[in-house]
Coordinates of C-alpha atoms in Angstrom, one line a residue:
M1 CA -16.6 -19.3 -60.9
L2 CA -16.9 -21.8 -58.0
Q3 CA -13.6 -23.3 -59.1
T4 CA -11.9 -20.2 -59.6
R5 CA -12.7 -18.7 -56.1
Y6 CA -11.9 -22.0 -54.5
F7 CA -8.4 -22.4 -55.9
A8 CA -7.6 -18.7 -55.8
H9 CA -8.2 -18.7 -52.0
R10 CA -5.8 -21.7 -51.6
G11 CA -2.6 -20.5 -52.9
F12 CA -3.1 -20.9 -56.7
A13 CA -2.6 -18.2 -59.4
V14 CA -5.8 -18.5 -61.3
L15 CA -6.6 -17.2 -64.8
A16 CA -10.3 -17.5 -66.0
P17 CA -10.1 -15.7 -69.4
D18 CA -13.2 -15.1 -71.6
L19 CA -12.4 -16.0 -75.2
P20 CA -12.9 -13.1 -77.6
G21 CA -16.6 -12.3 -78.0
H22 CA -17.5 -14.1 -74.8
G23 CA -18.4 -12.6 -71.3
L24 CA -16.3 -9.5 -70.8
S25 CA -13.9 -9.9 -73.7
G26 CA -14.3 -7.9 -76.8
G27 CA -13.5 -8.7 -80.3
A28 CA -15.1 -11.2 -82.8
P29 CA -15.6 -14.8 -81.7
L30 CA -12.8 -17.2 -82.9
T31 CA -14.0 -19.7 -85.5
S32 CA -12.0 -22.7 -84.9
I33 CA -10.6 -24.8 -82.0
R34 CA -7.1 -24.4 -83.3
D35 CA -7.4 -20.7 -83.3
M36 CA -8.7 -20.8 -79.8
A37 CA -5.7 -22.9 -78.7
D38 CA -3.4 -20.5 -80.2
W39 CA -5.1 -17.6 -78.5
I40 CA -4.7 -19.4 -75.1
D41 CA -1.0 -19.8 -75.8
G42 CA -0.6 -16.2 -76.8
L43 CA -2.4 -15.0 -73.8
L44 CA -0.2 -17.1 -71.4
A45 CA 2.8 -15.8 -73.3
S46 CA 1.7 -12.2 -73.0
L47 CA 1.4 -12.7 -69.2
S48 CA 4.8 -14.3 -68.9
V49 CA 3.3 -17.6 -67.8
A50 CA 5.8 -20.3 -68.8
Q51 CA 3.5 -23.2 -68.0
A52 CA 0.0 -23.6 -66.6
T53 CA -2.4 -26.5 -65.8
L54 CA -5.3 -26.1 -68.2
V55 CA -8.8 -26.7 -67.0
G56 CA -11.4 -27.2 -69.7
H57 CA -15.1 -27.8 -69.7
S58 CA -17.1 -29.1 -72.8
Q59 CA -15.7 -27.1 -75.7
G60 CA -12.9 -26.1 -73.4
V61 CA -11.9 -29.7 -73.3
L62 CA -11.3 -29.6 -77.1
V63 CA -9.3 -26.3 -76.6
A64 CA -7.2 -27.7 -73.9
L65 CA -6.3 -30.8 -75.8
E66 CA -5.4 -28.8 -78.9
T67 CA -3.4 -26.4 -76.8
A68 CA -1.4 -29.4 -75.4
N69 CA -1.0 -30.8 -78.8
R70 CA 0.1 -27.5 -80.6
H71 CA 2.0 -25.9 -77.6
P72 CA 3.1 -28.8 -75.3
E73 CA 5.8 -26.7 -73.6
R74 CA 3.1 -24.3 -72.3
V75 CA 1.1 -27.1 -70.6
A76 CA 2.0 -28.5 -67.2
A77 CA -1.1 -30.7 -66.7
L78 CA -4.8 -31.0 -67.9
T79 CA -8.1 -31.2 -66.1
L80 CA -10.8 -32.2 -68.6
I81 CA -14.4 -31.8 -67.5
A82 CA -17.5 -33.2 -69.1
G83 CA -15.9 -33.5 -72.6
A84 CA -14.8 -35.8 -75.3
M85 CA -12.4 -35.9 -78.2
A86 CA -15.2 -34.8 -80.7
I87 CA -18.4 -32.8 -80.1
P88 CA -20.6 -33.3 -83.1
V89 CA -23.6 -30.8 -83.2
N90 CA -27.0 -31.3 -84.6
D91 CA -27.6 -29.3 -87.8
A92 CA -30.8 -28.0 -86.4
L93 CA -29.2 -26.6 -83.3
I94 CA -26.5 -24.9 -85.4
E95 CA -29.2 -23.2 -87.5
M96 CA -31.2 -22.3 -84.5
S97 CA -28.1 -20.7 -82.8
Q98 CA -28.2 -18.1 -85.6
S99 CA -31.9 -17.7 -86.2
A100 CA -33.2 -18.0 -82.7
P101 CA -30.3 -17.9 -80.2
E102 CA -32.5 -17.4 -77.1
K103 CA -34.4 -20.7 -78.0
A104 CA -31.1 -22.3 -78.4
F105 CA -29.9 -21.0 -75.0
R106 CA -33.1 -22.5 -73.4
M107 CA -32.7 -25.9 -75.2
M108 CA -29.0 -26.3 -74.2
T109 CA -29.3 -25.3 -70.6
S110 CA -32.1 -27.8 -70.3
W111 CA -30.3 -30.6 -71.9
G112 CA -27.1 -29.6 -70.1
H113 CA -28.3 -30.0 -66.6
G114 CA -28.9 -33.2 -64.6
P115 CA -32.0 -34.2 -62.8
G116 CA -31.4 -32.0 -59.7
A117 CA -31.5 -28.9 -61.8
H118 CA -34.8 -29.6 -63.2
K119 CA -36.2 -29.6 -59.7
F120 CA -34.9 -26.1 -59.3
D121 CA -32.1 -27.4 -56.9
N122 CA -29.0 -25.2 -56.8
T123 CA -25.7 -25.3 -55.0
Q124 CA -25.7 -21.5 -55.2
P125 CA -28.3 -20.1 -52.9
G126 CA -30.6 -17.5 -54.6
H127 CA -30.0 -19.0 -58.2
A128 CA -31.8 -21.5 -60.3
F129 CA -29.5 -23.5 -62.5
L130 CA -31.5 -23.2 -65.7
G131 CA -32.0 -19.5 -65.5
Y132 CA -28.5 -18.8 -64.5
G133 CA -27.2 -20.8 -67.4
R134 CA -29.3 -18.8 -69.9
R135 CA -28.1 -15.5 -68.4
V136 CA -24.5 -16.5 -68.7
M137 CA -24.9 -17.6 -72.3
A138 CA -26.7 -14.3 -73.1
Q139 CA -23.7 -12.3 -72.0
N140 CA -21.7 -13.4 -75.0
D141 CA -21.6 -11.7 -78.5
G142 CA -24.6 -12.5 -80.6
A143 CA -22.6 -14.5 -83.0
A144 CA -20.7 -16.4 -80.4
L145 CA -22.8 -19.5 -79.8
H146 CA -23.1 -20.1 -83.6
A147 CA -19.4 -19.7 -84.0
D148 CA -18.7 -22.1 -81.1
L149 CA -21.0 -24.8 -82.3
V150 CA -19.6 -24.7 -85.8
A151 CA -16.1 -24.8 -84.3
C152 CA -16.9 -27.9 -82.3
N153 CA -18.7 -29.6 -85.1
S154 CA -15.8 -29.0 -87.5
Y155 CA -12.9 -30.0 -85.2
D156 CA -11.4 -33.3 -86.1
G157 CA -8.1 -33.4 -84.3
G158 CA -9.2 -34.6 -80.9
K159 CA -8.1 -38.2 -81.1
D160 CA -4.7 -37.3 -82.4
A161 CA -4.4 -34.5 -79.8
A162 CA -5.4 -36.9 -76.9
A163 CA -2.9 -39.4 -78.1
S164 CA -0.1 -36.7 -78.0
V165 CA -0.8 -35.8 -74.5
T166 CA 2.2 -36.6 -72.1
Q167 CA 1.2 -34.4 -69.3
P168 CA -0.6 -35.6 -66.1
S169 CA -4.3 -35.5 -66.9
L170 CA -7.5 -35.8 -65.0
C171 CA -10.9 -36.6 -66.6
L172 CA -14.0 -35.7 -64.7
L173 CA -17.1 -37.0 -66.4
A174 CA -20.9 -36.8 -65.8
G175 CA -23.1 -39.9 -65.8
K176 CA -26.2 -38.1 -67.0
D177 CA -24.3 -36.0 -69.6
K178 CA -26.6 -35.7 -72.7
M179 CA -24.3 -33.3 -74.6
T180 CA -21.0 -35.3 -74.4
P181 CA -22.2 -38.7 -73.2
V182 CA -20.0 -40.3 -70.7
K183 CA -19.1 -43.2 -73.0
F184 CA -17.2 -40.9 -75.2
G185 CA -15.4 -39.2 -72.2
R186 CA -14.3 -42.7 -71.2
K187 CA -12.8 -43.3 -74.7
M188 CA -10.9 -39.9 -74.3
A189 CA -9.5 -40.9 -70.9
E190 CA -8.4 -44.2 -72.5
Q191 CA -6.7 -42.4 -75.3
I192 CA -4.6 -40.1 -72.9
S193 CA -1.7 -42.0 -71.5
G194 CA -1.9 -42.3 -67.8
A195 CA -5.0 -40.3 -67.4
Q196 CA -7.0 -40.5 -64.2
C197 CA -10.7 -40.8 -64.7
H198 CA -13.7 -40.2 -62.3
V199 CA -17.4 -40.3 -63.0
F200 CA -20.0 -38.4 -61.3
E201 CA -23.1 -40.6 -61.9
R202 CA -25.9 -38.1 -61.0
A203 CA -24.4 -35.1 -62.7
G204 CA -25.3 -33.6 -66.1
H205 CA -23.2 -31.7 -68.6
F206 CA -22.7 -28.7 -66.3
L207 CA -20.9 -30.8 -63.7
P208 CA -18.7 -28.0 -62.3
A209 CA -21.8 -26.1 -61.1
E210 CA -24.0 -29.1 -60.2
F211 CA -21.3 -30.7 -58.0
P212 CA -18.8 -28.0 -57.1
I213 CA -17.6 -29.5 -53.9
E214 CA -16.9 -32.8 -55.4
V215 CA -15.2 -31.4 -58.4
N216 CA -13.1 -29.1 -56.3
D217 CA -12.0 -32.0 -54.1
A218 CA -11.0 -34.1 -57.1
M219 CA -9.1 -31.3 -58.7
A220 CA -7.4 -30.4 -55.5
A221 CA -6.2 -34.0 -55.0
F222 CA -4.9 -34.1 -58.6
L223 CA -3.1 -30.8 -58.2
S224 CA -1.4 -31.7 -55.0
R225 CA 0.1 -34.9 -56.5

């Protein structure tokens, strides 16, 4: 949201779609990263968007990479935030996402935030990062988290997809990321030809919310190249 508003007020046409079964979008959650990539391509085609810069966070990094791989003509550039070429998921968390989703929400929002969030600091006045993260996740279809975790765990095309990228790319990584550790993000950046890479040392996995000004500045510099 912070990035959407920032760029929408600075001359960019911004789309922030919810995948099926997420947020305000109906339908059943998609079950593979490749299906999500095709859905993104179909959405852009339906809106007559010939090319777009894709911005992906976490699972969205996999979707952005796969979209660039499957539909390169649709992608002008990539911004990949707190991600990696693969996101293996613990079997216990996958099971919990189905049997006790609220517990899974709590665990993931705790792991996903850096030290500042655990002190109830927030860049958005009136909100606490941990509670806000749980509310956002709870807006999705009840089956969405399980479907997403299985899709991430099953996806094996990230390395090939990253190697296929020819578009300008920016990788923004989080030094305190427990969900997609920064060493794997660096490997992703090395796999993408010519990618720029910046590490926010104090940030956790939810980097765009924890350091919105810094993320916006980095994206703005990249997009104005």
